[in-house]
XYZ file of C-alpha atoms in Angstrom:
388
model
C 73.147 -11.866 -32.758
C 75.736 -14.455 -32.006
C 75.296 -17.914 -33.615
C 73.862 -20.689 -30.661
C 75.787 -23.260 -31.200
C 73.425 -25.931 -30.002
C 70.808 -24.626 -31.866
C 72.740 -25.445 -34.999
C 73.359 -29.057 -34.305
C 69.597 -29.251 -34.373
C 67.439 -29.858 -37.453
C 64.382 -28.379 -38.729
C 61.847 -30.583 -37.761
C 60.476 -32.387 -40.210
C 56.759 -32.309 -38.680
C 56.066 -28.717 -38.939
C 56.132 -29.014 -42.716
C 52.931 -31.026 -42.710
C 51.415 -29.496 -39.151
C 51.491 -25.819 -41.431
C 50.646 -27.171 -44.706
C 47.425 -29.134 -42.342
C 46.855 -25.952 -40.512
C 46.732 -23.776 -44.088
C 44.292 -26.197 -45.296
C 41.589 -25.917 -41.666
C 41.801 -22.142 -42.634
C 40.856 -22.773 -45.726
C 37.626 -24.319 -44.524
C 39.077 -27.774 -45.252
C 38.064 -31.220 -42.944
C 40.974 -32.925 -41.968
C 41.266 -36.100 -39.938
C 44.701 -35.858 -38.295
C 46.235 -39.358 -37.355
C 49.251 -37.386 -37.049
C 50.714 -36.388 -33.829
C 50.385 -39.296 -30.916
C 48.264 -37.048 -29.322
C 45.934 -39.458 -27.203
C 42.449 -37.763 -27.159
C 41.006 -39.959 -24.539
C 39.499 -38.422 -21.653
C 41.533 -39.218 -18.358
C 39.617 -42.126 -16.163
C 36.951 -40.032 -13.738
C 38.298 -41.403 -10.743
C 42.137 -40.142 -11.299
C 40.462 -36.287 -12.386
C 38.052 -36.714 -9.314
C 41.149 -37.091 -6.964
C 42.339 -34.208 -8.989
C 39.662 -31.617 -8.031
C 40.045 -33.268 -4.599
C 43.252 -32.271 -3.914
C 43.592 -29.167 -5.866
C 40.792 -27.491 -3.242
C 43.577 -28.316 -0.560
C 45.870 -24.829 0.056
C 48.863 -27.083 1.350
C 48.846 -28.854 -2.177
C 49.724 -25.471 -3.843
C 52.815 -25.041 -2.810
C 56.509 -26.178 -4.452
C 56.567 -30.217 -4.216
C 59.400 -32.658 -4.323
C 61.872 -32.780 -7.358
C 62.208 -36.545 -6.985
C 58.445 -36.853 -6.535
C 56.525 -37.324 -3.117
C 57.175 -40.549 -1.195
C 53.860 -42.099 -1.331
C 53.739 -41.688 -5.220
C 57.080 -43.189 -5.317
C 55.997 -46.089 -3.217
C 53.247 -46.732 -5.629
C 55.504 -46.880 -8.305
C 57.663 -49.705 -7.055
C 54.221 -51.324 -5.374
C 53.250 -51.368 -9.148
C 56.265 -52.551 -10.879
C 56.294 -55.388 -8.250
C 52.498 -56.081 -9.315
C 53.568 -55.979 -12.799
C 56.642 -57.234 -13.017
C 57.662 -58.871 -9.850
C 60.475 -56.535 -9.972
C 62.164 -55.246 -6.392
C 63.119 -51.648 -6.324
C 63.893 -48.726 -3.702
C 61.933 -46.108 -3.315
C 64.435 -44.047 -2.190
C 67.792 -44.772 -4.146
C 65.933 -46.507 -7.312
C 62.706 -43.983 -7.889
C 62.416 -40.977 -8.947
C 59.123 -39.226 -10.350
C 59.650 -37.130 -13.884
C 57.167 -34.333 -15.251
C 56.738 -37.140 -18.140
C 59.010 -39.921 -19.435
C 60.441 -37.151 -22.143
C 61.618 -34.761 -19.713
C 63.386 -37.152 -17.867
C 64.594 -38.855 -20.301
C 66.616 -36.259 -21.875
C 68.025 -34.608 -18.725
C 69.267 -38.027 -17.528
C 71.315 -38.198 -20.889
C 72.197 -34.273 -19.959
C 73.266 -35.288 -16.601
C 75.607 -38.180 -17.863
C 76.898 -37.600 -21.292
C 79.354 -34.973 -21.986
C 80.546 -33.679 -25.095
C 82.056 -36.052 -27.676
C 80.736 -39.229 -25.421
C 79.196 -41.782 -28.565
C 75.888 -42.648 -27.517
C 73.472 -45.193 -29.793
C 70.254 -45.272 -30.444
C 68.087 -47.030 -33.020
C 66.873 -45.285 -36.433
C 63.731 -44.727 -37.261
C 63.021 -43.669 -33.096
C 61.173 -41.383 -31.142
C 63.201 -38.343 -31.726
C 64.076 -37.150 -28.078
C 65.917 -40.592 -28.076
C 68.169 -39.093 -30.478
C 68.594 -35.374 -29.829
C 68.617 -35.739 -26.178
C 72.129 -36.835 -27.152
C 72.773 -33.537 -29.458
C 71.003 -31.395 -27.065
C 73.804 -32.955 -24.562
C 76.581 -32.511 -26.998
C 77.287 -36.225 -27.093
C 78.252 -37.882 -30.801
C 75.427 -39.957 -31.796
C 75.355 -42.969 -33.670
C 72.656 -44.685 -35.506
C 71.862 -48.246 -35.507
C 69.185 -48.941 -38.178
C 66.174 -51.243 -36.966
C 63.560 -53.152 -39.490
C 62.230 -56.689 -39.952
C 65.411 -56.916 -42.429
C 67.469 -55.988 -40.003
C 69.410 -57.926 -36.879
C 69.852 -55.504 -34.346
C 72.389 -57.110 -32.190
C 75.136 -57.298 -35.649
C 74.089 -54.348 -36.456
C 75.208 -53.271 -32.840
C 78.383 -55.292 -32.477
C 79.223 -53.556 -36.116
C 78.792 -50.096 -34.670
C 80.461 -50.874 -31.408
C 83.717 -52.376 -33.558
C 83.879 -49.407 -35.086
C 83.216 -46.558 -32.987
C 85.965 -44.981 -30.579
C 85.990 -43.737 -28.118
C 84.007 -46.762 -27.056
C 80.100 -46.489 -26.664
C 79.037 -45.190 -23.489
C 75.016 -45.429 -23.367
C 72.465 -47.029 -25.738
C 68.834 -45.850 -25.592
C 65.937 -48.223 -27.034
C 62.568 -48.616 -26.426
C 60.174 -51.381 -26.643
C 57.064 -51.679 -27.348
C 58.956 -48.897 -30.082
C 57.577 -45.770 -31.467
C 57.644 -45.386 -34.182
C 58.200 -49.202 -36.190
C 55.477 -50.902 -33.221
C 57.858 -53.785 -32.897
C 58.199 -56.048 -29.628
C 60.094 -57.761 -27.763
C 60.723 -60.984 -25.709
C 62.445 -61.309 -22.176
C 65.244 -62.997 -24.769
C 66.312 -59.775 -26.220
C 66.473 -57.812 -22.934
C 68.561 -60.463 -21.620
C 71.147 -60.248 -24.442
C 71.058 -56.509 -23.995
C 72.114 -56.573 -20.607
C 74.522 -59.482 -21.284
C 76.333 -57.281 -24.688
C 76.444 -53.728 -22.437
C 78.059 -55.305 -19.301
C 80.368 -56.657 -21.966
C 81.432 -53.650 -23.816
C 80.276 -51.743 -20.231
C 77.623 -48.990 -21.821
C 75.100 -47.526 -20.027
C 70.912 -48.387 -20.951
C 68.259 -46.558 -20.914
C 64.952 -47.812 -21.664
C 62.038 -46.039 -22.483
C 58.898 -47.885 -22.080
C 56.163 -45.594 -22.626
C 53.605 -47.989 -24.334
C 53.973 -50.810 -21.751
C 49.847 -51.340 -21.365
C 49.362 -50.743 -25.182
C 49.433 -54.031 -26.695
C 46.829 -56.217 -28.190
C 46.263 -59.797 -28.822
C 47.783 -61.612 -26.004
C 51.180 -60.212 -26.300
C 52.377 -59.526 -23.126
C 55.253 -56.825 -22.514
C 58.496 -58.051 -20.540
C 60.348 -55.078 -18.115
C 63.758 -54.622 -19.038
C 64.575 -54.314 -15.253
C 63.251 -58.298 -15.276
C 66.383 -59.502 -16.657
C 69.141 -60.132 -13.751
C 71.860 -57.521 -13.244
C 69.767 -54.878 -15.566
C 70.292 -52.713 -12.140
C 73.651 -52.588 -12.591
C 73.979 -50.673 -16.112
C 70.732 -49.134 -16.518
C 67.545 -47.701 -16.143
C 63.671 -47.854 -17.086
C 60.956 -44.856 -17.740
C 57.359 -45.001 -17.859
C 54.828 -42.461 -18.267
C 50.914 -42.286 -17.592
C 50.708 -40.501 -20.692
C 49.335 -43.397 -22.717
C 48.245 -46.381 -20.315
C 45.737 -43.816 -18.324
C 45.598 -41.257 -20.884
C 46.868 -38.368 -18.773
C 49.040 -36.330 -21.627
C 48.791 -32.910 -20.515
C 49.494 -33.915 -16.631
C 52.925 -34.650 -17.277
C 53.853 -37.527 -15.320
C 56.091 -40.321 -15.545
C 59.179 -41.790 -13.739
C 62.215 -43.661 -13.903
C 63.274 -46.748 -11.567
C 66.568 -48.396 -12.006
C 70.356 -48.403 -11.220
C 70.450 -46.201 -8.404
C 73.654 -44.095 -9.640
C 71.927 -42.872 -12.788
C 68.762 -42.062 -10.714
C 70.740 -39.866 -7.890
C 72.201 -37.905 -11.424
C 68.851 -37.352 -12.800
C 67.669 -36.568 -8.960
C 70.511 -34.039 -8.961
C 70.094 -31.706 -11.941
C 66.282 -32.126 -11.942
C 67.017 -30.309 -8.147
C 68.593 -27.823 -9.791
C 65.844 -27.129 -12.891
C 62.342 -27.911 -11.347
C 60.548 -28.719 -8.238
C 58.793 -31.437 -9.051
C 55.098 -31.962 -10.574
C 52.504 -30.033 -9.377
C 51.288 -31.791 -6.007
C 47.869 -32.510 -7.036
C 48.293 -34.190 -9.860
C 51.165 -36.267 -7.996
C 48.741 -37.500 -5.312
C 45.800 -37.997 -8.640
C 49.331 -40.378 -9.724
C 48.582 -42.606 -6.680
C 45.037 -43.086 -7.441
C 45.929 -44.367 -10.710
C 48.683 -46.390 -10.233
C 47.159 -48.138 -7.181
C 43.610 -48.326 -8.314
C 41.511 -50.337 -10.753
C 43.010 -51.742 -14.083
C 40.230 -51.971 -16.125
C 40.100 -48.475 -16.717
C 43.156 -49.048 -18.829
C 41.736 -52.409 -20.422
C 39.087 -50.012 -21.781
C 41.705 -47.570 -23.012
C 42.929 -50.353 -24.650
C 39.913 -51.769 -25.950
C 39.795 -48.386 -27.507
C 42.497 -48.179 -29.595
C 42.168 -51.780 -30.714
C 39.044 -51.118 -32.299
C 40.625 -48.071 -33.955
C 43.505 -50.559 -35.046
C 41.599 -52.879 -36.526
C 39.627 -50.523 -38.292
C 42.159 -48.914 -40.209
C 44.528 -51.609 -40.996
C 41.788 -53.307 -42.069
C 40.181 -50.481 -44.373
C 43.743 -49.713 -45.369
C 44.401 -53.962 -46.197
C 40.876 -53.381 -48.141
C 41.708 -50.580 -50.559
C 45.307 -52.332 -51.466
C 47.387 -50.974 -48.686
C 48.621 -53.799 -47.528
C 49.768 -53.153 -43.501
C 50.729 -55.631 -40.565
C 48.392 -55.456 -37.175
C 51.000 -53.789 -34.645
C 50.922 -55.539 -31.677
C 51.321 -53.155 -28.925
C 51.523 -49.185 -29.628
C 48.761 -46.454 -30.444
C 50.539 -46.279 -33.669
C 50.408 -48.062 -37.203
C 53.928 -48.325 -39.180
C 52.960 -48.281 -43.002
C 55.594 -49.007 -45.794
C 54.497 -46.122 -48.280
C 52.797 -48.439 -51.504
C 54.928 -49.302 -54.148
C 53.860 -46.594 -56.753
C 54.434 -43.436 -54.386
C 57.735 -44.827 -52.656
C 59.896 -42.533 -54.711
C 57.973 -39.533 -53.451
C 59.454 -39.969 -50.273
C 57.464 -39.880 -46.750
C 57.243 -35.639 -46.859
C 56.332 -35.436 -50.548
C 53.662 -38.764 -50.128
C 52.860 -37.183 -46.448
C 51.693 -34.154 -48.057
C 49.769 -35.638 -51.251
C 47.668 -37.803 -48.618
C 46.659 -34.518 -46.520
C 46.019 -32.483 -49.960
C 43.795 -34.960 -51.931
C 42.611 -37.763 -49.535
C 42.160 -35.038 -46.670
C 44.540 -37.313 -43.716
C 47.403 -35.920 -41.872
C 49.714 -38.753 -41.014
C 53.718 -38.272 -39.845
C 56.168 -38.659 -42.183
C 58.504 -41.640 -41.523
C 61.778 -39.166 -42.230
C 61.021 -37.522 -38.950
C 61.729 -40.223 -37.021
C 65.323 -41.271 -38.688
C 66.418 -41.624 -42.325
C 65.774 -45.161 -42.327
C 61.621 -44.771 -41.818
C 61.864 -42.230 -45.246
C 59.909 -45.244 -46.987
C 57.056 -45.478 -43.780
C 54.324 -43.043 -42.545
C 53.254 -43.017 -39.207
C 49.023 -43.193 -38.218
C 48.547 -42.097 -34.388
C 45.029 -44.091 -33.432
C 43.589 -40.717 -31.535
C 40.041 -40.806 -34.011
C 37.093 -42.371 -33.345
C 35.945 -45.574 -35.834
C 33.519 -43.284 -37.949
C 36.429 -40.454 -38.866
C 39.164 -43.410 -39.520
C 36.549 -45.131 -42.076
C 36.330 -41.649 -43.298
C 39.792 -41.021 -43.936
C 39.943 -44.688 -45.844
C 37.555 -43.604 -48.087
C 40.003 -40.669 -48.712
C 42.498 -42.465 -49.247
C 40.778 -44.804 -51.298
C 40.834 -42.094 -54.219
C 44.225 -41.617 -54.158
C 44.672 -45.676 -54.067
């Protein structure tokens, strides 16, 4: 067999050593609470699935949609960033639906980056962020992010250095996996340092209704002129717990949305049509279906942060995220995330991700997704209470 070249610029990835190792263990008879993957496990709203089974009984709805998305899903979209956001955008030039905010992401960066283009992203991040730019065969370069860090040196230092200059940067806030936040101040000093040194933005802002106590999320696209170098994705995924649907978008600078518009018409034809049209519903109905969601994963938050505070683990409250960021404790920092990742699911029973999947930088972090109820998170405390 000949060697795939792309393949090789990938690396293992680092999850599967813990998802076997958990696996092994369920075989084995063994209970194990998995705050591992961000896998939300809370059932979609009824009125979204209702609209659903609605449409899915309609024989017109089964055929091949629209790769951009269909207009009146697209309309809700900018209807609902103007709600949020009081942000203008076209529905036609500036919208474009995506079979989830990861599959667009990455063939947007596909679309525009070509081999050997430099391309920054932060470290720890959400790994598509990243390999999007290897799957693309762009250079990637790592700018490290942490409450000891400043991100804007650290990205004048990398631009300095780096030629060919930088073409794109990719961030996301609220971030996966550190939970840090933003102002409208740092967005605006993005957009004023990449007109500058003319890169490229995308912005990923998956966990936009996931925050807690009174912090309120700004849009990236809020900041004058953001049009004009970048772009912003969203996904249902999280705010209206809809995973497995697979549907998000991007809005934005209308060149990089007629790229993304162009190779997605070559690769897919859009979502399946029910589940667009279920889209609507959601986006244009009722919030507090989300405030509940919400509500949900705050009291999962609070539990464990507060049962990990209790047994000497001393952790932050995230603002915003379904995620908590924890600096590995003092005596087990040496293990590394992997080794200390893997001690946690063999003798305290708890799957977490290790913080080495997300960058080098997060090897001294693991990662706990909120997706168990109150009762199993006070159970996996008291696991990790023995280990403590």
């Amino acid at each position: 067999m000949q060697e795939f070249r792309r393949m090789t610029r990938l690396p293992p990835y680092v999850f599967s050593i813990v998802n076997e190792l958990k696996m092994e263990m369920r075989r084995k008879g063994e209970d194990i609470i998995d705050l591992g993957m961000g896998n939300p496990d809370i059932p979609t709203p009824k009125h979204i699935v209702d609209k659903l089974v609605e449409a899915a009984q309609k024989g017109h709805n089964h055929r091949y949609s629209a790769s951009k998305g269909i207009t009146k899903l697209r309309q809700a979209i900018v209807d609902w960033y103007k709600r949020r956001f009081d942000v203008d955008i076209d529905p036609e030039e500036e919208a474009i639906v995506t079979i989830g905010a990861k599959e667009g992401l990455s063939h947007l960066v596909l679309a525009v980056v070509s081999p050997g283009d430099v391309v920054f992203a932060p470290n720890p991040t959400y790994p598509i962020h990243p390999y999007s730019v290897i799957i693309a065969g762009g250079d990637l370069r790592s700018i490290p992010i942490g409450p000891d860090r400043d991100f804007f040196e650290d990205l004048l230092t990398a631009t300095k250095q780096t030629w060919p200059k930088p073409k794109m940067l990719i961030i996301s806030y609220p971030h996966n996996p550190t939970t840090a936040v933003v102002d409208i101040s740092f967005f605006e000093k993005i957009v004023a340092f990449c007109k500058e040194h003319e890169m490229m933005v995308i912005h990923d802002f998956a966990y936009a209704d996931l925050v807690f106590d009174g912090y309120t999320p700004p849009s990236f696209l809020q900041v004058p002129g953001a049009k004009e170098i970048g772009v912003e994705f969203f996904s249902l995924s999280k705010s209206y717990s809809m995973p497995g649907w697979r549907v998000g978008f991007c809005v934005g600078n209308r060149d990089l949305v007629a790229a993304l518009r162009r190779i997605k018409s070559y690769l897919d034809y859009g979502v399946f049509q029910p589940i667009q049209i279920a889209s609507i519903i959601a986006l244009n109905g009722p919030y507090e279906c989300v405030q509940e969601i919400v509500s949900i994963y705050k009291e999962r938050r609070d539990v464990l942060v507060d049962g990990l505070n209790r047994i000497g683990w001393q952790v932050e409250k995230p603002k915003a995220t379904m995620f908590v960021w924890a600096k590995i404790p003092e005596p087990f920092r040496e293990m590394g995330s992997i080794e200390f990742s893997k001690m946690l699911l063999e003798k305290a029973k708890v799957a977490v991700s290790p913080g080495i999947g997300f960058g080098q930088y997060g090897d001294d972090h693991v990662r706990f997704a909120l997706v168990e109820n109150p009762h199993r998170i006070r159970q996996a405390i008291r696991g990790i209470k023995k280990i403590m």
